[in-house]
Coordinates of C-alpha atoms and ligand atoms in Angstrom, one line a residue:
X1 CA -8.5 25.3 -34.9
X2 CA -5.7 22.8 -35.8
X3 CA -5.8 20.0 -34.0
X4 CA -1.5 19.9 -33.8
X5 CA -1.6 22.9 -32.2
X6 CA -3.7 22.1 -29.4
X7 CA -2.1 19.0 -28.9
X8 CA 1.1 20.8 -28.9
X9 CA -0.3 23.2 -26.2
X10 CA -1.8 20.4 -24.2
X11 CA 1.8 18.6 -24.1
X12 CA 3.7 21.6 -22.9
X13 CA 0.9 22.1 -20.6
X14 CA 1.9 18.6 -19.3
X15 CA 5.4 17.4 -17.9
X16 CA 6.8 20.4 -18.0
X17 CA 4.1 22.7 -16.6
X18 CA 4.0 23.7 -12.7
X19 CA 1.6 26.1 -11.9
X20 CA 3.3 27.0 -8.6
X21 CA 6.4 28.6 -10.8
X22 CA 4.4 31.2 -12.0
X23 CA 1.6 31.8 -9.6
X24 CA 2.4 32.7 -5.9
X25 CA 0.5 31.6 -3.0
X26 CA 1.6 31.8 0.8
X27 CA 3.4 29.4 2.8
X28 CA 3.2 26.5 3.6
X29 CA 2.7 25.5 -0.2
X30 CA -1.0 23.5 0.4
X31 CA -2.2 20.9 -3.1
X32 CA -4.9 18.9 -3.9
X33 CA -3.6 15.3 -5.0
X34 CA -6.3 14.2 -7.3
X35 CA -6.9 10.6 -7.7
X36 CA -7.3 8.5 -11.2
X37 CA -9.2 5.5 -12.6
X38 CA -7.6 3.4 -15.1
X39 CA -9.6 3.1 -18.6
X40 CA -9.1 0.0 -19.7
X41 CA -5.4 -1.6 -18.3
X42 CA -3.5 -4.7 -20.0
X43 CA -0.9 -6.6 -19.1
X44 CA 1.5 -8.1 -21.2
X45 CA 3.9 -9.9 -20.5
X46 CA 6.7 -10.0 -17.8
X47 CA 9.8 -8.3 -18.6
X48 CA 13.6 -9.4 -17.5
X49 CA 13.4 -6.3 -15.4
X50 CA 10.2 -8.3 -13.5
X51 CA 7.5 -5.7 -14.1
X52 CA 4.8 -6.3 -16.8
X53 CA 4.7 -4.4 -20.0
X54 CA 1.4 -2.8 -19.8
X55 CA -1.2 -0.3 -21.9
X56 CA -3.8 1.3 -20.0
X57 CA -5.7 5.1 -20.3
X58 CA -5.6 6.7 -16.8
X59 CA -8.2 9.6 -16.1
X60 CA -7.8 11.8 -13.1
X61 CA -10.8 13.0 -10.9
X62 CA -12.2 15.1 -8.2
X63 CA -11.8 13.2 -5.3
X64 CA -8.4 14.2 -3.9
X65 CA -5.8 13.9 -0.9
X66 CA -4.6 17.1 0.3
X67 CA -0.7 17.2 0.2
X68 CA 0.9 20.5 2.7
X69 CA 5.0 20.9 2.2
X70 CA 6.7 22.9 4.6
X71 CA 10.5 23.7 4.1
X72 CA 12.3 25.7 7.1
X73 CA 16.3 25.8 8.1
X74 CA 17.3 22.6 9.3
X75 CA 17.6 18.8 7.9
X76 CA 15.6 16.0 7.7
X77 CA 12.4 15.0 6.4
X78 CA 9.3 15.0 8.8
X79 CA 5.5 13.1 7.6
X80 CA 2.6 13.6 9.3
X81 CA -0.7 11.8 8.7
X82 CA -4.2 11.9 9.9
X83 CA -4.5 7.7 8.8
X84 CA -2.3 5.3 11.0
X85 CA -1.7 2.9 8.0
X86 CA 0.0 5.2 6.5
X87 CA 3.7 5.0 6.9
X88 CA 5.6 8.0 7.7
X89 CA 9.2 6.8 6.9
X90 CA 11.4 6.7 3.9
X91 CA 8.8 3.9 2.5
X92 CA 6.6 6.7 2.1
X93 CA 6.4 7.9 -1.8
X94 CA 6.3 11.7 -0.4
X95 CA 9.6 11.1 1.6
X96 CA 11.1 9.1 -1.5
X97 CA 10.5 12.6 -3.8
X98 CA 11.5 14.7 -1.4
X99 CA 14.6 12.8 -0.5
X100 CA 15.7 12.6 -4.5
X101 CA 14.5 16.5 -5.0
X102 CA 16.7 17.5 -2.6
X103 CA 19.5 15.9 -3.7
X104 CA 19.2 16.5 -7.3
X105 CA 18.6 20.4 -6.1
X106 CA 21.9 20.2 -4.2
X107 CA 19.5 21.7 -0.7
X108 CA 19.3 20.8 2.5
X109 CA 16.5 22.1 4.6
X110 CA 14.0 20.5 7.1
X111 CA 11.1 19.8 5.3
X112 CA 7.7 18.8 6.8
X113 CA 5.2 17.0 4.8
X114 CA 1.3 16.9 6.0
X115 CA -1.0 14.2 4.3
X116 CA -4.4 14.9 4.6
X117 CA -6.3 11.5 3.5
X118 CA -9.5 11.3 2.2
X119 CA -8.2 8.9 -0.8
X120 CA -8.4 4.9 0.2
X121 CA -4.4 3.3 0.8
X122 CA -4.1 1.0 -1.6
X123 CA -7.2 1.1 -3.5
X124 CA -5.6 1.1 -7.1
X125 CA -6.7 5.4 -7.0
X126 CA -2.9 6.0 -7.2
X127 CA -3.5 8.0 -4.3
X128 CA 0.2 7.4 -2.9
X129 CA 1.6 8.3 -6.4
X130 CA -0.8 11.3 -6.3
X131 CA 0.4 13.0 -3.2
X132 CA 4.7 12.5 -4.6
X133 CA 3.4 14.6 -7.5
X134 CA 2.0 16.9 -5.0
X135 CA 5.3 16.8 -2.5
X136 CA 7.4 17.5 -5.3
X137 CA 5.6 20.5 -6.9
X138 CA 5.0 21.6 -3.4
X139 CA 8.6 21.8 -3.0
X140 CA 10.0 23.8 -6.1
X141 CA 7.7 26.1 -4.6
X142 CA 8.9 26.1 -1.4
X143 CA 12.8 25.8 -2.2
X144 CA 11.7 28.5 -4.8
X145 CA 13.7 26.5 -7.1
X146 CA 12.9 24.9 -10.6
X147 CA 13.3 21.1 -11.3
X148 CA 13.5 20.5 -15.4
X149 CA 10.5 18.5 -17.1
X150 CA 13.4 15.8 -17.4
X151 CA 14.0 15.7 -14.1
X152 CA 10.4 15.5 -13.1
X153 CA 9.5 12.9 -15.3
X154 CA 12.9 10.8 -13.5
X155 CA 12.1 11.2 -10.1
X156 CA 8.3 10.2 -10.9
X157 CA 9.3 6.6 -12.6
X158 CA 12.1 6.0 -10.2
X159 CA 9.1 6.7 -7.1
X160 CA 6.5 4.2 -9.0
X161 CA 5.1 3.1 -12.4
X162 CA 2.2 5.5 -11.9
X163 CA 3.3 8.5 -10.5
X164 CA 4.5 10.3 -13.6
X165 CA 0.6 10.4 -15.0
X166 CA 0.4 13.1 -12.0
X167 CA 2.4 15.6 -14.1
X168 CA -0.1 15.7 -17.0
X169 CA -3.4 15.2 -15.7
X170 CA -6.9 14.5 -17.9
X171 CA -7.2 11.9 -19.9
X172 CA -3.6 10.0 -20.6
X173 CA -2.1 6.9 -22.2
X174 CA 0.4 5.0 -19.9
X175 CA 2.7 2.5 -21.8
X176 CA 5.7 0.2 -20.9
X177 CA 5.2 -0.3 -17.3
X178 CA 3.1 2.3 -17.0
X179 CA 5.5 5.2 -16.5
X180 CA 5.7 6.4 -20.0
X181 CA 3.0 8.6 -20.1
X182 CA 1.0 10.8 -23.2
X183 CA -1.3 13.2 -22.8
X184 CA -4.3 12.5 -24.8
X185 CA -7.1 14.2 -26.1
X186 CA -8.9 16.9 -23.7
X187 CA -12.2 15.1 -22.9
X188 CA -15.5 16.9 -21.3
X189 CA -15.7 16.2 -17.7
X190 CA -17.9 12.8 -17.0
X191 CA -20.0 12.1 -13.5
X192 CA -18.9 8.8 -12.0
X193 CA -19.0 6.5 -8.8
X194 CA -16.8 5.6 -7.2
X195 CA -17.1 2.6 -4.2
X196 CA -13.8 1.8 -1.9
X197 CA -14.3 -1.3 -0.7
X198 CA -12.6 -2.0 2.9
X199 CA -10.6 -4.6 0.9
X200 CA -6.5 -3.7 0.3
X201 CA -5.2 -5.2 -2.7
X202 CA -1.1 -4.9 -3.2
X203 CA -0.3 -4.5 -6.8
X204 CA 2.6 -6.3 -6.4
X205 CA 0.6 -9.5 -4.8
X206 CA -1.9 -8.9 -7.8
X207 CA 1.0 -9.1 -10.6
X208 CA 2.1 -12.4 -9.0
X209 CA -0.9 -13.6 -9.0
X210 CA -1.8 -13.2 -12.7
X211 CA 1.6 -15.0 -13.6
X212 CA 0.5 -17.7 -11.5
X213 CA -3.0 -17.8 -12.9
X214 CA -1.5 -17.0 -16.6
X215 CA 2.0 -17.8 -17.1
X216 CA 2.5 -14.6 -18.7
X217 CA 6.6 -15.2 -18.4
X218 CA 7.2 -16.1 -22.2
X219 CA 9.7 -18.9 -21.1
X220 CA 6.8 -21.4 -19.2
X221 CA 5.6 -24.0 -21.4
X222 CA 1.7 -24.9 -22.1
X223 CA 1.1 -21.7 -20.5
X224 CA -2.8 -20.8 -20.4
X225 CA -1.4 -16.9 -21.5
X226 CA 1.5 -17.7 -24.1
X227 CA 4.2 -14.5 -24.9
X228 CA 1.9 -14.3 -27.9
X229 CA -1.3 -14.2 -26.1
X230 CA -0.4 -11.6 -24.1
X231 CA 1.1 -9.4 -26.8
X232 CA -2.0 -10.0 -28.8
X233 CA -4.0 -8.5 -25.8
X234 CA -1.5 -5.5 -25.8
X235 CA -2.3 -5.3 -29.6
X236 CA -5.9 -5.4 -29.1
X237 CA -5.5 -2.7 -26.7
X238 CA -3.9 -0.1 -29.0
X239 CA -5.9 -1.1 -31.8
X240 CA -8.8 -0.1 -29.9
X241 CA -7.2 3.2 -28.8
X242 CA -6.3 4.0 -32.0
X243 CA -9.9 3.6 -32.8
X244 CA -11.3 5.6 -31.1
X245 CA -8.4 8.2 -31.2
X246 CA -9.2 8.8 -34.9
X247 CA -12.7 8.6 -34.1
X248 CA -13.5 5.7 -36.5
X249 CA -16.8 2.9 -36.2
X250 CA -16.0 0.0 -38.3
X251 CA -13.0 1.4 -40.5
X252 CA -15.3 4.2 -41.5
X253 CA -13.1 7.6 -40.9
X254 CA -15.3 10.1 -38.8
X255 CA -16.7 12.8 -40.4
X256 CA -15.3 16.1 -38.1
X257 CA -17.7 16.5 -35.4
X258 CA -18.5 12.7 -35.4
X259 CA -17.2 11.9 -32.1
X260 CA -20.1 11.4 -29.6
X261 CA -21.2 14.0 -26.7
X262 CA -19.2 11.2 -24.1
X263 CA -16.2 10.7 -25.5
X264 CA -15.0 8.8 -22.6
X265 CA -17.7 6.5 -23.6
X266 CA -16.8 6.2 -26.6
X267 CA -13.6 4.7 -25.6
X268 CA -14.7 2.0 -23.2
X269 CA -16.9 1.0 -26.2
X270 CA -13.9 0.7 -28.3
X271 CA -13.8 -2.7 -26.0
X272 CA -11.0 -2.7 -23.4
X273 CA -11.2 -4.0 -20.4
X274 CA -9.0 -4.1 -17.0
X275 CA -7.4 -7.8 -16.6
X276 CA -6.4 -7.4 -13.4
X277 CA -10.3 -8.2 -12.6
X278 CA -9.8 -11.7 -14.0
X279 CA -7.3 -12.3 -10.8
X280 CA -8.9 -9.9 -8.3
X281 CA -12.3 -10.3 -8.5
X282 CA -12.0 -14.3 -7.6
X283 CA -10.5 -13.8 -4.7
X284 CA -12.9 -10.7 -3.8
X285 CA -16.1 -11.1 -5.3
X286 CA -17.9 -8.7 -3.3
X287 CA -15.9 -6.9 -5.8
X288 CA -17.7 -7.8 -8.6
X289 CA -21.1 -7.4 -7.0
X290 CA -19.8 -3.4 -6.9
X291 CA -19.0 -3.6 -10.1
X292 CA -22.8 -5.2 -10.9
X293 CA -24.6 -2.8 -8.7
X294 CA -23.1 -0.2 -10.6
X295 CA -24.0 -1.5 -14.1
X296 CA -27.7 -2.2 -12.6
X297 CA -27.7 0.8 -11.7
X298 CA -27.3 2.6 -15.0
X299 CA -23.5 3.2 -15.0
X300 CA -22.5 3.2 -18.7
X301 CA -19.0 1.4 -18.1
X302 CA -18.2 -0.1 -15.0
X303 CA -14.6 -1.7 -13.7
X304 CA -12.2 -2.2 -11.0
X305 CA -9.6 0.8 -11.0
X306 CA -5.7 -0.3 -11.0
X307 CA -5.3 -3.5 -9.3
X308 CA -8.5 -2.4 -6.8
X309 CA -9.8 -2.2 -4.5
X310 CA -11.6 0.4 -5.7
X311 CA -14.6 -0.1 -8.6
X312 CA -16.1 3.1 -10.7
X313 CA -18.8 3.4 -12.6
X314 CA -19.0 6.4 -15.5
X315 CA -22.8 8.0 -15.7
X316 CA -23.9 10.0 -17.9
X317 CA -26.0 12.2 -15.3
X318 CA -24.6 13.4 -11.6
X319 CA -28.3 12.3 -10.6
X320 CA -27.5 8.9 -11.6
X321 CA -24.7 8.7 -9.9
X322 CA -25.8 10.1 -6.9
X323 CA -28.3 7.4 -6.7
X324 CA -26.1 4.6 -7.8
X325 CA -23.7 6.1 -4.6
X326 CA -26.6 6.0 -2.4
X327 CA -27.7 2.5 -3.1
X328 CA -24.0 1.2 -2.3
X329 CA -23.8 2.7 0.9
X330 CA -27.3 1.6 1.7
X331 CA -25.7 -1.9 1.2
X332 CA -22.7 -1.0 3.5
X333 CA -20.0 -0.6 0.4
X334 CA -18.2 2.9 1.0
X335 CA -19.2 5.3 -2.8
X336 CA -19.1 8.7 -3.4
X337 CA -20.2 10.6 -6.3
X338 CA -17.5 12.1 -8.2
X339 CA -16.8 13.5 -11.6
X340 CA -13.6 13.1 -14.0
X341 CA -11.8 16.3 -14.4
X342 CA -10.2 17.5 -17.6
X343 CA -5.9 18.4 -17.9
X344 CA -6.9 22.5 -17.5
X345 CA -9.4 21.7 -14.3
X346 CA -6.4 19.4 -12.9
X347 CA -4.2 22.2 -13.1
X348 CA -6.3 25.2 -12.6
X349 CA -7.4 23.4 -9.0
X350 CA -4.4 21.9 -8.3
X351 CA -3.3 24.6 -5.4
X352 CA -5.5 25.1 -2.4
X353 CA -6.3 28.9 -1.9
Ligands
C5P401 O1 6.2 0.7 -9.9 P1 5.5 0.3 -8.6 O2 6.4 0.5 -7.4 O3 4.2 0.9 -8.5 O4 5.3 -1.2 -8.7 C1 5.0 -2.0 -7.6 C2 5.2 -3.5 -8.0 O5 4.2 -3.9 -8.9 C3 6.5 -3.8 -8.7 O6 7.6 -4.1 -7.8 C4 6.2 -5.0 -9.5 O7 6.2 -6.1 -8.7 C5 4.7 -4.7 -9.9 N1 4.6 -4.1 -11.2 C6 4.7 -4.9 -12.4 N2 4.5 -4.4 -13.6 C7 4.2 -3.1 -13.7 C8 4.1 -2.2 -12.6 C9 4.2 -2.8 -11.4 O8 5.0 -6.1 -12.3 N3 4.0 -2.6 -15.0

């Protein structure tokens, strides 16, 4: 039971795995696009390309969009959406990777693309970056034609910082500006909470206002966030990871076995936190009440996914977390019980059928 094995199996599993190559299922192609918390997410500072160097862990779970790519003789691309705010143009992420697979595939066809939303727009779920993944593995399978891991992995960053965690699934490290992704360990399946607020948030408004709020741009003098602040919270970050990656308390190394029956506990333990609630949660803080009904309500680790809207909570019982997502709605705050899912569930239920 080597651990370098299993790791090397887990990364092959990733990026370059699409179950759809080697599994057939009828047309149209039909796939669940899973949603993900974020772990923990820093940010550092602002590059010269203007996005933030950041560390975070993402986790996928249940809840899920379902993504349905047609491809018939013809050109053009062609959204359809059961939600209004959803944009069905070429500012669409689906369009955008079905635009570049095309091209890089040297096809033209007519390609339809249903969305069917249960997933909140804009509620830091990744739900838009979720349902590219979706489109694109949809569409090998369609085209009946192979995109390298390479490839993948380039279409994914050039769509959005956090599409590529889409093509690994589970538990994953995202580094730089979020688009370099790792798998990590395979971690037991977790129930959790999760409340969308009515509330959008743009990431792009969020980032903006944390360099307002923190100077993170390393040229701004008496900045409240220097360069070297905001490294040092990057620092923190992978320290802790590290931590709890080699399954160490206090610099003692773990005996085998040592690592708790919640290992996803284990890691929010390790101390990291989200900073984007230090700029969101002022401006919303209905959002933080979410975040303290949850704790209240028993949730072991509690915090605002992505840049929001959305707030979790991770329980160690599906009873507990039923009742945490009843007490939420009771108040009028949208939350559903849910549970994390693992790389091999992320894949195994990634086609519907
Ligand atoms: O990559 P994505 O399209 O999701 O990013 C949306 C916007 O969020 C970017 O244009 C940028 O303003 C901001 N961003 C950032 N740093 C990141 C990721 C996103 O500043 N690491």
């Amino acid at each position: 039971m080597s651990q370098p094995r299993k790791y090397k199996r887990l990364i092959e599993q990733g990026l370059s795995y699409n179950p759809l190559t080697v599994e057939s299922c009828s047309m149209p192609t039909i796939l669940r696009a899973f949603a993900k918390i974020n772990i923990g997410l820093r940010i550092g500072p602002r590059r010269d390309d203007g996005f933030h160097e950041l560390r975070t862990v993402y986790q996928t779970v249940e809840l899920h969009d379902v993504i349905r790519v047609q491809a018939a003789r013809g050109i053009g691309i062609e959204i359809r959406c059961n939600r209004p705010e959803v944009p069905l143009d070429e500012t669409n992420t689906c369009w955008r990777v079905a635009e570049r697979v095309l091209k890089i595939l040297k096809r033209r066809a007519k390609i339809t693309i249903t969305i069917t939303k249960n997933l909140p727009v804009q509620g830091g779920l990744g739900a838009g970056s979720s349902n590219a993944v979706a489109t694109m593995l949809a569409l090998e399978k369609e085209l009946e034609q192979s995109l390298e891991a390479a490839q993948r992995v380039e279409i994914a960053a050039a769509v959005g910082s956090d599409v590529p965690l889409f093509l690994v699934g589970g538990t994953i490290l995202g580094i730089g500006r979020g688009e370099q992704v790792f798998p990590l360990v395979e971690m037991p399946s977790m129930p959790c909470v999760i409340a969308t607020p009515a509330i959008s948030v743009s990431t792009p408004k969020a980032f903006k206002d944390w360099d307002e709020k923190f100077d993170s741009t390393s040229h701004v003098a008496n900045s409240k966030l220097t360069e070297k602040s905001a490294s040092g919270t990057i620092k923190k970050f992978s320290t802790s990871v590290f931590t709890w990656l080699m399954g160490t308390t206090a610099g003692v190394p773990a005996k085998s076995g040592d690592r708790g029956e919640t290992p996803l506990l284990d890691l929010v333990r390790a101390g990291i936190e989200n900073d984007f609630e230090r700029v969101v949660f002022p401006q919303y803080p209905e959002l933080r009440d979410v975040k303290r009904v949850l704790e209240r309500e028993g949730a072991k680790y509690a915090s605002l996914s992505g840049s929001g809207s959305s707030v979790y909570g991770l329980f160690e019982s599906i009873e507990a977390a039923e009742k945490a997502a009843g007490k939420l709605n009771a108040n009028g705050v949208a939350a559903q019980a849910t549970r994390t899912i693992t790389r091999r569930e992320y894949w195994k239920n990634l086609v519907v059928g």
